[in-house]
Amino acid sequence: MIQFERFTLNNGLRVIFHKDETTPLVVVNTLYDVGARDESPEKTGFAHLFEHLMFGGSVNIPDFDAPLQRAGGESNAFTSNDITNYYDVLPAQNIETALWLESDRMLSLAFTPKSLETQRNVVIEEFKQRYLNQPYGNVWLELRPLAYKRHPYQWATIGKELAHIEQATMEDVRAFFAAHYCPNNAILCIAGNFELQEIKSLVEKWYGDIPAGPPNERALYMEPEQEEYRELTLENDVPSDAFYYAFKMPNRKSPFYHTCDIISDALGGDKSSRLFHALQKDKKIVTEIQAYIMGSLDEGLFLISGKIAPGHNFEEMDEALWETLNELLLSGIEAKELNRLKNKIRTAKEFQEQGLLNRAMNLSFHELLGDADGINKEAEQYAKITPEQFLQTARMLFQKTQCSLLKIKAKKS
Amino acid sequence: MINRTTAPGLEAITDIRYVQPQVTKINDFSSLFWMNRVPDDTVRIELHFDAGSIRGKKSVAALVNAMLFSGTESKSHKQINEELDQLGAYLDHEVSLEKAFVSAYCLRSNAQEVIDKLAHALLHATFPQREIDDMVREKKQNLRVSREKVSILARQEFQKQLFAGNASYARFTEETDFDEISREDLLAFHEKQYKQGLKNIVVVANVEQKIIDQLLQNFGACALQQQTAYELNLQNQKGIFRVEKKGAIQTAIRIGLPVFNKKDANYTDFLFMQTILGDYFGSRLMSNIREDKGYTYGIGSALVELKTTGYFVIATEVASEVADATLKEVQYEMERLKTELVPEEELELVKNYLLGQMLKSADGPNAMMDLYLGVRQHQLDFSFYGEFMKQLAAMNAEKVRHAAQKYLNWDNFTIILAG
């Protein structure tokens, strides 16, 4: 059990405190309820650009990194389609440095032209390095708009195109901050060797005077139900053909979520998985294959992806893939196989929870889902899955009309 | 009204409480290290072998390591994996230049069975031909993909030039290597470097002594029977080497030269100096090349340790049009460190940053074990870190400048540009 306490400030800031007496460090984790899905379609890539700008100086503090490093700490952040998460890890005795820094940048950023210019260039380099200059780097830029026609999930966090980032103005950036970076839109999680009373007074001291912002009235275009099979083939400069099957799946809060997760393990989670055996080991049609899910807050995707072995083609692979899926849909899964999958999940969870940062991030995320205590209920959610539920959920998932397939064909030289 | 313009006071990072693992000697050349203060049910078991890529015929080390669980006389690859997965165990196995390791992660309740299965698979591996064919196919495919990445091309060329004159260190895997390897090669390598090549067993788990005994019983006979030798005369090829990659919009850069490892008296001074130069987010290189010029998404430096020596390397990927400009900026930052004295504020910041990193490296039983292995591999112990922290506290601008002048001679560097 991960113990924690919870309180909320007058300005709406939700705070989670997790006590850990064994560590000399403290983690200060801030989760903002804003992600790429909150962007406007003509101005994409903002949440991610913003993540970078958050390190460019705040209203009272010209430089974020140096004071934290001076305190013996380090910091990082990540952006997804749903959230933006910032974390600081530093010696516990210097916790106030992190609270000072985080609360100030929640209060207001410095918004200097130099900061925007620099981070814009860094993000452009990131776009090139990770998405344009890598074989298969463009996959998510192409797969998302195929699977999502109306919902903002149709673009990736890096943005739809370089131009949106190139054209971002200071006004755009200020407006984005005002709308999303406020205490009532954030969850703060502090983990370390402290007492609740200490944490309460420190948080009140540093965050108490930050005014609440506008209420989060998210109104996104819902994705209409997919009713047809979709396919897109691209010819790129890549060493081998690759495939990406994206099936629509329920959102993170759905009672079916954990079953979808375990189905992805059963199909392509490790060397005992069904697709690995059928397509890679036995038929040798692929050189790699994996199945995994997006834990999106809105309707998500169940992915099966891999690379075709030389001398084989998409048609063979597609036939073998559906054969394996249909076998599952026909005969389901037995208790022994299900237990194997559950055992691996139990081991993974135990190791993950060793990490202080991991606990803090998970507590924050579960609080966003509705209740931080959800982290303690996860184990049970997996343990209680029956073979019948597994089969029912698989039947719901693997319908061709719910599938979008991206094929990347290697250009013949 | 709180004062937001002044930073809160800082408290010094003083002592670190080191937790020594229990050491059981297997023989004069091999030991078992056990950290049992683990507040949860996790079990980490690691086996270190003298089976690095410097050993044996080209690419045999990598192939053997990849195939350690591919089958025995009585069990197939599928069976082995399924049995371990059924126990909820995760395996990890990798090869570096000077060693190979196999790790198993599981829960306490399954430790005994996991060790049995692990030992059987590892010690009785037969490398069936069918499995070899599958693995070779997979490896060739992976190589084809990596050949497209400028970072891989840069790394390979850097390895070739840094270790010039040391064939076993300089070589890297190429597709054609696999056509020269026979099943007999694999069996012979496995016999020598695994079944007679065990260096250490590492355990991080709150288990009973009988689990330790079980490990010793199963793997003790694999212990090395003699001292391992690392023949490395590190003389790099100096100068600029360009690797062309058509159509690349980024260029991967590696700049490096031989230095030393922890055993050298100059280690701390050099480490500190290179941290200022490139080994933290606010470093000279990051501030200039990423934050100021926007040439890259990331640039960093590191001191990489080997058994008998070590090397220093700066790595980055930049927009191709600014590759040469980047070299100029790197050179410029090196010159600055050789001529100007680092300001007091920057010195204090880096000292505190490194102390914070030390704290992080000692946080929790797994980190503590890794910290211990980091010194033990050089026949040192935790007192090294006590001394290290003392030297950090005594660091000053003159020492930093002196280290820069002594080691950062541009003409001595191996410089790779791939893209």
mmCIF file of C-alpha atoms in Angstrom, chain A residues 136 232-243 312-315 406-412:
data_model
loop_
_atom_site.group_PDB
_atom_site.id
_atom_site.type_symbol
_atom_site.label_atom_id
_atom_site.label_comp_id
_atom_site.label_asym_id
_atom_site.label_seq_id
_atom_site.Cartn_x
_atom_site.Cartn_y
_atom_site.Cartn_z
ATOM 1 C CA TYR A 136 10.066 5.369 -38.928
ATOM 2 C CA LEU A 232 -2.618 4.034 -45.564
ATOM 3 C CA THR A 233 0.591 2.994 -47.301
ATOM 4 C CA LEU A 234 3.647 5.228 -47.430
ATOM 5 C CA GLU A 235 6.922 4.664 -49.211
ATOM 6 C CA ASN A 236 9.829 5.888 -47.134
ATOM 7 C CA ASP A 237 13.574 5.583 -46.941
ATOM 8 C CA VAL A 238 13.600 2.769 -44.406
ATOM 9 C CA PRO A 239 15.475 -0.509 -44.247
ATOM 10 C CA SER A 240 12.406 -2.760 -44.051
ATOM 11 C CA ASP A 241 8.625 -2.744 -44.384
ATOM 12 C CA ALA A 242 6.816 -1.916 -41.165
ATOM 13 C CA PHE A 243 3.186 -2.174 -40.027
ATOM 14 C CA HIS A 312 7.954 -11.752 -46.944
ATOM 15 C CA ASN A 313 5.160 -9.275 -47.554
ATOM 16 C CA PHE A 314 2.303 -7.395 -45.928
ATOM 17 C CA GLU A 315 -0.384 -9.744 -47.219
ATOM 18 C CA LEU A 406 -0.436 2.220 -41.480
ATOM 19 C CA LYS A 407 2.025 0.416 -43.733
ATOM 20 C CA ILE A 408 5.487 1.803 -44.330
ATOM 21 C CA LYS A 409 7.025 0.331 -47.439
ATOM 22 C CA ALA A 410 10.762 0.471 -47.930
ATOM 23 C CA LYS A 411 11.666 2.420 -51.043
ATOM 24 C CA LYS A 412 13.359 0.174 -53.574
#
